[in-house]
Amino acid sequence: MSTINWGIIGCGDVTEVKSGPAFNKVAGSKLSAVMRRDATKATDYAQRHNVGKWYSDADELLNDPELNAIYIATPPASHLPYALDALKKGFNVYVEKPVTRNAAEAQQMADAVKQSGLKLTVAHYRRAVPMFLHVKNLLDSQAIGDVRTVQIRMWQARKPALVAKVESNWRVQPELSGGGYFHDLAPHQLDLMLYYFGEPEFYSGFSINQSENTPADDHVTGHILFKNKVVVNGSWCFNVAESETTDTCEIIGTKGKITFPFFGKYVTLETEFGEETIEFTHPQHIQQPMIEKIVAYFKGEGPNPCSIEEAIVLMKIMDSFTGK
């Protein structure tokens, strides 16, 4: 196919800047239609973003003959049914993270992809963002020697500034999101661990609802042992004082340390030769580098930048941390 003609199911906040406009800025890609159950909001989105067609019914979008790829950007509870419907209709699919609410649903998606013979990519887009590729290059070049331990700390107040404000806070409704803010933010962090360190050998953890401010657990802890003997420890708490919020990853090796935030714009390298901090400017549309890779993959011109099989491993880790 010479052009990937996209349809978006769920044109909400994540599609406003992070992803939606990028589909028209990548060579060989075009955003042709959008769908949202609220017809007024679907119309408004299409008009503001110069999209030719809009729908309030997913079945109508999936019957649009102009389309050949679908981007699913709804809350996680509907990722699986929409993906199954899109695959049945013959579409290649790009699915937002977390790919599903749990590993069992992710496995169902993988089975459907295999049966269909079609292509599916998961939106772990930090794999393509220059700042996080810089970290990977530092690790691959042994800038800090052999990695020994990784410490992840994501501590936020009850209404995290990192989370988009929406009318209905589906992120803390487990039946819609799979859990709470952990399910919204941790996929970015844990997927990078898989991207950096490979196959895990063991993982476990637990979660609790300390504040009982929402139906979702607000404190999660877990650890991963990778087959290369790297140990990752993570702490996610969403009920701390505003003054104690943090977003930090420390990768400590035999010759130094790499420090960076998952939602910030700097990477610090500390070794015996000194300390260096590089400030980054993220792409205007942060998913654009990933979308470039997906377009190439869908056109048969490159590998899958994040497969459903990789996302299953991530979901298994998240399930083990949250007791599912």
mmCIF file of C-alpha atoms in Angstrom:
data_model
loop_
_atom_site.group_PDB
_atom_site.id
_atom_site.type_symbol
_atom_site.label_atom_id
_atom_site.label_comp_id
_atom_site.label_asym_id
_atom_site.label_seq_id
_atom_site.Cartn_x
_atom_site.Cartn_y
_atom_site.Cartn_z
ATOM 1 C CA MET A 1 0.000 0.000 0.000
ATOM 2 C CA SER A 2 1.411 3.380 -1.015
ATOM 3 C CA THR A 3 -0.405 5.369 1.685
ATOM 4 C CA ILE A 4 -1.561 4.359 5.146
ATOM 5 C CA ASN A 5 -5.043 5.863 5.475
ATOM 6 C CA TRP A 6 -5.828 6.020 9.171
ATOM 7 C CA GLY A 7 -9.052 6.008 11.093
ATOM 8 C CA ILE A 8 -8.994 6.877 14.801
ATOM 9 C CA ILE A 9 -11.392 5.232 17.239
ATOM 10 C CA GLY A 10 -11.564 7.489 20.299
ATOM 11 C CA CYS A 11 -10.310 10.975 19.409
ATOM 12 C CA GLY A 12 -9.859 12.194 22.986
ATOM 13 C CA ASP A 13 -7.100 14.044 24.819
ATOM 14 C CA VAL A 14 -4.170 11.808 23.823
ATOM 15 C CA THR A 15 -4.906 12.446 20.140
ATOM 16 C CA GLU A 16 -5.030 16.245 20.361
ATOM 17 C CA VAL A 17 -1.274 16.859 20.263
ATOM 18 C CA LYS A 18 0.632 13.697 21.197
ATOM 19 C CA SER A 19 -0.500 11.572 18.256
ATOM 20 C CA GLY A 20 -3.371 12.783 16.060
ATOM 21 C CA PRO A 21 -1.653 15.553 14.040
ATOM 22 C CA ALA A 22 1.412 13.342 13.460
ATOM 23 C CA PHE A 23 -0.505 10.997 11.161
ATOM 24 C CA ASN A 24 -0.600 13.786 8.544
ATOM 25 C CA LYS A 25 3.045 14.766 9.068
ATOM 26 C CA VAL A 26 4.569 11.361 8.334
ATOM 27 C CA ALA A 27 5.364 10.558 4.705
ATOM 28 C CA GLY A 28 2.984 7.983 3.245
ATOM 29 C CA SER A 29 0.430 8.528 6.015
ATOM 30 C CA LYS A 30 -2.923 10.317 6.139
ATOM 31 C CA LEU A 31 -5.546 10.761 8.856
ATOM 32 C CA SER A 32 -8.752 10.192 6.894
ATOM 33 C CA ALA A 33 -11.470 9.667 9.520
ATOM 34 C CA VAL A 34 -12.140 9.856 13.252
ATOM 35 C CA MET A 35 -14.772 8.356 15.519
ATOM 36 C CA ARG A 36 -16.055 9.316 18.935
ATOM 37 C CA ARG A 37 -19.346 8.243 20.495
ATOM 38 C CA ASP A 38 -20.177 11.878 21.195
ATOM 39 C CA ALA A 39 -21.042 13.096 17.689
ATOM 40 C CA THR A 40 -20.597 16.763 18.611
ATOM 41 C CA LYS A 41 -17.081 16.130 19.917
ATOM 42 C CA ALA A 42 -16.228 13.970 16.903
ATOM 43 C CA THR A 43 -17.345 16.726 14.560
ATOM 44 C CA ASP A 44 -15.432 19.342 16.517
ATOM 45 C CA TYR A 45 -12.231 17.298 16.462
ATOM 46 C CA ALA A 46 -12.479 16.642 12.734
ATOM 47 C CA GLN A 47 -13.083 20.284 11.919
ATOM 48 C CA ARG A 48 -10.246 21.545 14.111
ATOM 49 C CA HIS A 49 -7.783 19.004 12.704
ATOM 50 C CA ASN A 50 -8.959 19.172 9.063
ATOM 51 C CA VAL A 51 -10.077 15.547 8.966
ATOM 52 C CA GLY A 52 -12.464 14.821 6.125
ATOM 53 C CA LYS A 53 -14.790 12.342 7.802
ATOM 54 C CA TRP A 54 -16.108 11.739 11.297
ATOM 55 C CA TYR A 55 -18.367 9.151 12.863
ATOM 56 C CA SER A 56 -20.116 8.499 16.151
ATOM 57 C CA ASP A 57 -20.313 4.739 15.535
ATOM 58 C CA ALA A 58 -17.212 2.523 15.305
ATOM 59 C CA ASP A 59 -18.901 0.075 12.930
ATOM 60 C CA GLU A 60 -19.443 2.876 10.427
ATOM 61 C CA LEU A 61 -15.790 3.865 10.585
ATOM 62 C CA LEU A 62 -14.701 0.233 10.193
ATOM 63 C CA ASN A 63 -16.839 0.010 7.042
ATOM 64 C CA ASP A 64 -15.165 3.043 5.458
ATOM 65 C CA PRO A 65 -13.550 1.722 2.242
ATOM 66 C CA GLU A 66 -10.906 4.471 2.198
ATOM 67 C CA LEU A 67 -9.225 3.252 5.390
ATOM 68 C CA ASN A 68 -6.549 0.575 5.719
ATOM 69 C CA ALA A 69 -5.309 1.120 9.299
ATOM 70 C CA ILE A 70 -6.948 1.836 12.656
ATOM 71 C CA TYR A 71 -5.571 3.652 15.701
ATOM 72 C CA ILE A 72 -7.415 2.724 18.920
ATOM 73 C CA ALA A 73 -7.184 5.499 21.517
ATOM 74 C CA THR A 74 -10.096 4.715 23.829
ATOM 75 C CA PRO A 75 -9.904 3.737 27.525
ATOM 76 C CA PRO A 76 -8.315 0.263 27.898
ATOM 77 C CA ALA A 77 -11.574 -1.628 28.528
ATOM 78 C CA SER A 78 -12.531 -1.276 24.857
ATOM 79 C CA HIS A 79 -9.101 -1.893 23.311
ATOM 80 C CA LEU A 80 -9.662 -5.620 22.895
ATOM 81 C CA PRO A 81 -13.164 -5.544 21.352
ATOM 82 C CA TYR A 82 -12.236 -2.719 18.964
ATOM 83 C CA ALA A 83 -8.998 -4.470 17.973
ATOM 84 C CA LEU A 84 -10.836 -7.733 17.335
ATOM 85 C CA ASP A 85 -13.407 -5.918 15.187
ATOM 86 C CA ALA A 86 -10.706 -4.064 13.240
ATOM 87 C CA LEU A 87 -8.724 -7.233 12.584
ATOM 88 C CA LYS A 88 -11.859 -9.037 11.391
ATOM 89 C CA LYS A 89 -12.411 -6.198 8.932
ATOM 90 C CA GLY A 90 -8.881 -6.602 7.577
ATOM 91 C CA PHE A 91 -7.188 -3.577 9.170
ATOM 92 C CA ASN A 92 -3.700 -3.258 10.548
ATOM 93 C CA VAL A 93 -3.964 -1.810 14.062
ATOM 94 C CA TYR A 94 -2.127 0.611 16.349
ATOM 95 C CA VAL A 95 -3.289 0.323 19.993
ATOM 96 C CA GLU A 96 -2.757 2.770 22.828
ATOM 97 C CA LYS A 97 -1.141 1.696 26.075
ATOM 98 C CA PRO A 98 -1.830 -0.142 28.238
ATOM 99 C CA VAL A 99 -2.674 -2.482 25.397
ATOM 100 C CA THR A 100 -5.456 -4.094 27.487
ATOM 101 C CA ARG A 101 -6.562 -4.271 31.110
ATOM 102 C CA ASN A 102 -4.575 -7.438 31.823
ATOM 103 C CA ALA A 103 -2.381 -10.127 30.279
ATOM 104 C CA ALA A 104 -5.270 -12.481 29.533
ATOM 105 C CA GLU A 105 -6.898 -9.866 27.296
ATOM 106 C CA ALA A 106 -3.545 -9.141 25.661
ATOM 107 C CA GLN A 107 -3.180 -12.836 24.850
ATOM 108 C CA GLN A 108 -6.605 -12.820 23.205
ATOM 109 C CA MET A 109 -5.452 -9.914 21.068
ATOM 110 C CA ALA A 110 -2.246 -11.744 20.135
ATOM 111 C CA ASP A 111 -4.209 -14.846 19.139
ATOM 112 C CA ALA A 112 -6.439 -12.734 16.895
ATOM 113 C CA VAL A 113 -3.427 -11.057 15.261
ATOM 114 C CA LYS A 114 -1.848 -14.436 14.550
ATOM 115 C CA GLN A 115 -5.080 -15.845 13.132
ATOM 116 C CA SER A 116 -5.664 -12.800 10.925
ATOM 117 C CA GLY A 117 -2.159 -12.584 9.498
ATOM 118 C CA LEU A 118 -2.372 -8.810 9.922
ATOM 119 C CA LYS A 119 -0.128 -6.354 11.766
ATOM 120 C CA LEU A 120 -0.538 -4.742 15.186
ATOM 121 C CA THR A 121 1.714 -2.348 17.093
ATOM 122 C CA VAL A 122 1.397 -1.141 20.688
ATOM 123 C CA ALA A 123 1.907 2.552 21.590
ATOM 124 C CA HIS A 124 5.004 2.232 23.748
ATOM 125 C CA TYR A 125 6.274 5.247 21.857
ATOM 126 C CA ARG A 126 9.118 6.181 24.188
ATOM 127 C CA ARG A 127 11.112 3.511 22.355
ATOM 128 C CA ALA A 128 11.401 5.982 19.476
ATOM 129 C CA VAL A 129 11.868 9.260 21.400
ATOM 130 C CA PRO A 130 15.458 10.620 21.111
ATOM 131 C CA MET A 131 15.938 11.157 24.855
ATOM 132 C CA PHE A 132 15.232 7.526 25.689
ATOM 133 C CA LEU A 133 17.276 6.305 22.730
ATOM 134 C CA HIS A 134 20.167 8.318 24.196
ATOM 135 C CA VAL A 135 19.824 6.328 27.426
ATOM 136 C CA LYS A 136 19.865 3.101 25.416
ATOM 137 C CA ASN A 137 23.005 4.200 23.593
ATOM 138 C CA LEU A 138 24.705 4.942 26.926
ATOM 139 C CA LEU A 139 23.785 1.474 28.178
ATOM 140 C CA ASP A 140 24.814 -0.275 24.964
ATOM 141 C CA SER A 141 28.169 1.528 24.967
ATOM 142 C CA GLN A 142 28.805 0.490 28.582
ATOM 143 C CA ALA A 143 29.081 4.127 29.688
ATOM 144 C CA ILE A 144 28.346 3.026 33.268
ATOM 145 C CA GLY A 145 29.836 -0.452 32.940
ATOM 146 C CA ASP A 146 27.690 -3.435 33.852
ATOM 147 C CA VAL A 147 24.256 -2.474 35.150
ATOM 148 C CA ARG A 148 23.592 -3.695 38.679
ATOM 149 C CA THR A 149 20.369 -2.080 39.847
ATOM 150 C CA VAL A 150 17.626 0.224 38.602
ATOM 151 C CA GLN A 151 15.497 2.294 40.975
ATOM 152 C CA ILE A 152 12.186 3.720 39.687
ATOM 153 C CA ARG A 153 10.257 6.182 41.827
ATOM 154 C CA MET A 154 6.949 7.623 40.672
ATOM 155 C CA TRP A 155 5.369 9.441 43.580
ATOM 156 C CA GLN A 156 2.498 11.828 42.899
ATOM 157 C CA ALA A 157 -0.260 13.619 44.777
ATOM 158 C CA ARG A 158 -3.849 12.368 44.628
ATOM 159 C CA LYS A 159 -4.490 14.248 41.377
ATOM 160 C CA PRO A 160 -1.231 13.777 39.466
ATOM 161 C CA ALA A 161 -0.141 16.721 37.347
ATOM 162 C CA LEU A 162 1.150 14.188 34.797
ATOM 163 C CA VAL A 163 -2.347 12.887 34.065
ATOM 164 C CA ALA A 164 -4.696 14.653 31.663
ATOM 165 C CA LYS A 165 -7.750 16.193 33.282
ATOM 166 C CA VAL A 166 -10.966 14.721 31.860
ATOM 167 C CA GLU A 167 -14.651 15.038 32.718
ATOM 168 C CA SER A 168 -14.933 11.399 33.743
ATOM 169 C CA ASN A 169 -11.769 10.192 35.451
ATOM 170 C CA TRP A 170 -11.809 6.709 33.932
ATOM 171 C CA ARG A 171 -8.164 6.196 34.929
ATOM 172 C CA VAL A 172 -9.167 5.376 38.509
ATOM 173 C CA GLN A 173 -12.068 3.142 37.545
ATOM 174 C CA PRO A 174 -10.521 -0.358 37.385
ATOM 175 C CA GLU A 175 -13.289 -1.768 35.189
ATOM 176 C CA LEU A 176 -12.308 0.794 32.517
ATOM 177 C CA SER A 177 -8.569 1.210 33.001
ATOM 178 C CA GLY A 178 -7.504 -2.107 34.494
ATOM 179 C CA GLY A 179 -6.436 -0.410 37.723
ATOM 180 C CA GLY A 180 -5.546 3.168 38.615
ATOM 181 C CA TYR A 181 -2.883 5.742 37.775
ATOM 182 C CA PHE A 182 -0.320 2.920 37.847
ATOM 183 C CA HIS A 183 -1.963 1.410 34.773
ATOM 184 C CA ASP A 184 -1.848 4.764 33.015
ATOM 185 C CA LEU A 185 1.779 5.700 33.749
ATOM 186 C CA ALA A 186 3.744 2.527 34.513
ATOM 187 C CA PRO A 187 3.503 1.004 31.001
ATOM 188 C CA HIS A 188 5.844 3.750 29.750
ATOM 189 C CA GLN A 189 8.361 3.002 32.477
ATOM 190 C CA LEU A 190 8.236 -0.774 32.522
ATOM 191 C CA ASP A 191 8.296 -1.076 28.737
ATOM 192 C CA LEU A 192 11.537 0.901 28.652
ATOM 193 C CA MET A 193 13.009 -1.565 31.141
ATOM 194 C CA LEU A 194 12.117 -4.392 28.758
ATOM 195 C CA TYR A 195 13.492 -2.408 25.821
ATOM 196 C CA TYR A 196 16.757 -1.728 27.648
ATOM 197 C CA PHE A 197 17.368 -5.006 29.441
ATOM 198 C CA GLY A 198 15.606 -7.737 27.469
ATOM 199 C CA GLU A 199 13.813 -10.783 28.812
ATOM 200 C CA PRO A 200 12.782 -10.933 32.481
ATOM 201 C CA GLU A 201 13.350 -14.065 34.509
ATOM 202 C CA PHE A 202 11.278 -13.253 37.604
ATOM 203 C CA TYR A 203 8.935 -10.508 38.791
ATOM 204 C CA SER A 204 6.580 -9.916 41.693
ATOM 205 C CA GLY A 205 5.019 -7.165 43.758
ATOM 206 C CA PHE A 206 1.865 -5.989 45.491
ATOM 207 C CA SER A 207 -0.581 -3.086 45.519
ATOM 208 C CA ILE A 208 -2.881 -1.514 48.104
ATOM 209 C CA ASN A 209 -5.460 1.247 48.302
ATOM 210 C CA GLN A 210 -3.988 3.367 51.084
ATOM 211 C CA SER A 211 -6.095 6.510 50.832
ATOM 212 C CA GLU A 212 -9.325 4.869 49.601
ATOM 213 C CA ASN A 213 -9.924 8.098 47.741
ATOM 214 C CA THR A 214 -10.926 6.202 44.578
ATOM 215 C CA PRO A 215 -11.866 2.574 43.797
ATOM 216 C CA ALA A 216 -8.332 1.935 42.479
ATOM 217 C CA ASP A 217 -5.207 0.950 44.388
ATOM 218 C CA ASP A 218 -2.967 3.990 44.785
ATOM 219 C CA HIS A 219 0.288 2.384 45.947
ATOM 220 C CA VAL A 220 2.163 -0.253 43.922
ATOM 221 C CA THR A 221 5.578 -1.774 44.443
ATOM 222 C CA GLY A 222 7.419 -4.402 42.453
ATOM 223 C CA HIS A 223 10.736 -5.822 41.351
ATOM 224 C CA ILE A 224 12.068 -7.560 38.249
ATOM 225 C CA LEU A 225 15.079 -9.819 37.796
ATOM 226 C CA PHE A 226 16.214 -9.898 34.174
ATOM 227 C CA LYS A 227 18.013 -12.842 32.618
ATOM 228 C CA ASN A 228 21.136 -10.671 32.294
ATOM 229 C CA LYS A 229 21.056 -10.296 36.116
ATOM 230 C CA VAL A 230 19.896 -6.668 36.107
ATOM 231 C CA VAL A 231 17.575 -5.988 39.065
ATOM 232 C CA VAL A 232 14.818 -3.353 38.797
ATOM 233 C CA ASN A 233 12.916 -2.043 41.822
ATOM 234 C CA GLY A 234 9.881 0.187 41.326
ATOM 235 C CA SER A 235 7.682 2.261 43.624
ATOM 236 C CA TRP A 236 4.497 3.992 42.471
ATOM 237 C CA CYS A 237 2.559 5.998 45.042
ATOM 238 C CA PHE A 238 -0.286 8.362 44.193
ATOM 239 C CA ASN A 239 -1.150 9.812 47.573
ATOM 240 C CA VAL A 240 1.923 11.758 48.732
ATOM 241 C CA ALA A 241 2.231 15.456 49.611
ATOM 242 C CA GLU A 242 2.702 17.849 46.692
ATOM 243 C CA SER A 243 6.164 18.662 48.077
ATOM 244 C CA GLU A 244 7.236 15.014 47.825
ATOM 245 C CA THR A 245 6.304 14.302 44.216
ATOM 246 C CA THR A 246 9.027 12.741 42.089
ATOM 247 C CA ASP A 247 9.562 11.034 38.753
ATOM 248 C CA THR A 248 12.994 9.458 38.747
ATOM 249 C CA CYS A 249 14.859 6.548 37.238
ATOM 250 C CA GLU A 250 18.376 5.745 38.423
ATOM 251 C CA ILE A 251 20.354 3.127 36.505
ATOM 252 C CA ILE A 252 23.432 2.237 38.538
ATOM 253 C CA GLY A 253 26.360 0.319 37.134
ATOM 254 C CA THR A 254 29.896 -0.714 38.020
ATOM 255 C CA LYS A 255 31.326 2.527 36.567
ATOM 256 C CA GLY A 256 28.658 5.137 37.219
ATOM 257 C CA LYS A 257 25.016 6.127 37.114
ATOM 258 C CA ILE A 258 22.401 7.361 34.625
ATOM 259 C CA THR A 259 19.529 9.447 35.992
ATOM 260 C CA PHE A 260 16.457 10.661 34.099
ATOM 261 C CA PRO A 261 12.725 11.318 34.505
ATOM 262 C CA PHE A 262 10.221 9.402 32.402
ATOM 263 C CA PHE A 263 8.100 12.513 31.953
ATOM 264 C CA GLY A 264 10.884 15.086 31.866
ATOM 265 C CA LYS A 265 13.550 16.246 29.442
ATOM 266 C CA TYR A 266 17.057 15.548 30.760
ATOM 267 C CA VAL A 267 19.540 12.721 31.148
ATOM 268 C CA THR A 268 22.435 12.907 33.621
ATOM 269 C CA LEU A 269 25.502 10.685 33.324
ATOM 270 C CA GLU A 270 27.801 10.388 36.344
ATOM 271 C CA THR A 271 31.129 8.521 36.119
ATOM 272 C CA GLU A 272 34.638 8.811 37.562
ATOM 273 C CA PHE A 273 35.313 11.388 34.839
ATOM 274 C CA GLY A 274 32.616 13.756 36.069
ATOM 275 C CA GLU A 275 28.967 14.586 35.577
ATOM 276 C CA GLU A 276 27.201 15.571 32.356
ATOM 277 C CA THR A 277 23.554 16.555 31.921
ATOM 278 C CA ILE A 278 21.949 16.804 28.487
ATOM 279 C CA GLU A 279 18.667 18.666 28.084
ATOM 280 C CA PHE A 280 16.297 17.418 25.378
ATOM 281 C CA THR A 281 13.447 18.982 23.443
ATOM 282 C CA HIS A 282 10.786 16.384 22.755
ATOM 283 C CA PRO A 283 9.060 16.259 19.369
ATOM 284 C CA GLN A 284 6.001 18.534 19.137
ATOM 285 C CA HIS A 285 3.932 15.402 18.594
ATOM 286 C CA ILE A 286 5.731 12.963 20.860
ATOM 287 C CA GLN A 287 4.360 9.871 19.102
ATOM 288 C CA GLN A 288 5.524 11.013 15.649
ATOM 289 C CA PRO A 289 8.844 9.090 15.675
ATOM 290 C CA MET A 290 6.929 5.926 16.631
ATOM 291 C CA ILE A 291 4.268 6.549 13.983
ATOM 292 C CA GLU A 292 7.026 6.875 11.381
ATOM 293 C CA LYS A 293 8.238 3.404 12.335
ATOM 294 C CA ILE A 294 4.694 2.010 12.315
ATOM 295 C CA VAL A 295 3.968 3.390 8.855
ATOM 296 C CA ALA A 296 7.162 1.762 7.593
ATOM 297 C CA TYR A 297 6.170 -1.524 9.272
ATOM 298 C CA PHE A 298 2.637 -1.482 7.875
ATOM 299 C CA LYS A 299 4.084 -0.796 4.394
ATOM 300 C CA GLY A 300 6.513 -3.719 4.705
ATOM 301 C CA GLU A 301 9.545 -1.447 4.921
ATOM 302 C CA GLY A 302 10.682 -2.039 8.503
ATOM 303 C CA PRO A 303 10.270 -4.158 11.664
ATOM 304 C CA ASN A 304 7.494 -3.912 14.231
ATOM 305 C CA PRO A 305 8.629 -1.269 16.776
ATOM 306 C CA CYS A 306 6.562 -2.876 19.575
ATOM 307 C CA SER A 307 4.722 -6.157 19.119
ATOM 308 C CA ILE A 308 1.733 -7.531 20.992
ATOM 309 C CA GLU A 309 3.976 -10.334 22.271
ATOM 310 C CA GLU A 310 6.218 -7.766 23.962
ATOM 311 C CA ALA A 311 3.148 -6.069 25.433
ATOM 312 C CA ILE A 312 1.965 -9.386 26.885
ATOM 313 C CA VAL A 313 5.200 -9.625 28.886
ATOM 314 C CA LEU A 314 4.613 -6.092 30.152
ATOM 315 C CA MET A 315 1.033 -6.894 31.154
ATOM 316 C CA LYS A 316 2.173 -10.031 32.982
ATOM 317 C CA ILE A 317 4.578 -7.911 35.015
ATOM 318 C CA MET A 318 1.860 -5.367 35.795
ATOM 319 C CA ASP A 319 -0.543 -8.159 36.769
ATOM 320 C CA SER A 320 2.044 -9.610 39.135
ATOM 321 C CA PHE A 321 2.560 -6.203 40.757
ATOM 322 C CA THR A 322 -1.176 -5.666 41.268
ATOM 323 C CA GLY A 323 -2.165 -9.199 42.299
ATOM 324 C CA LYS A 324 -4.253 -10.083 39.259
#
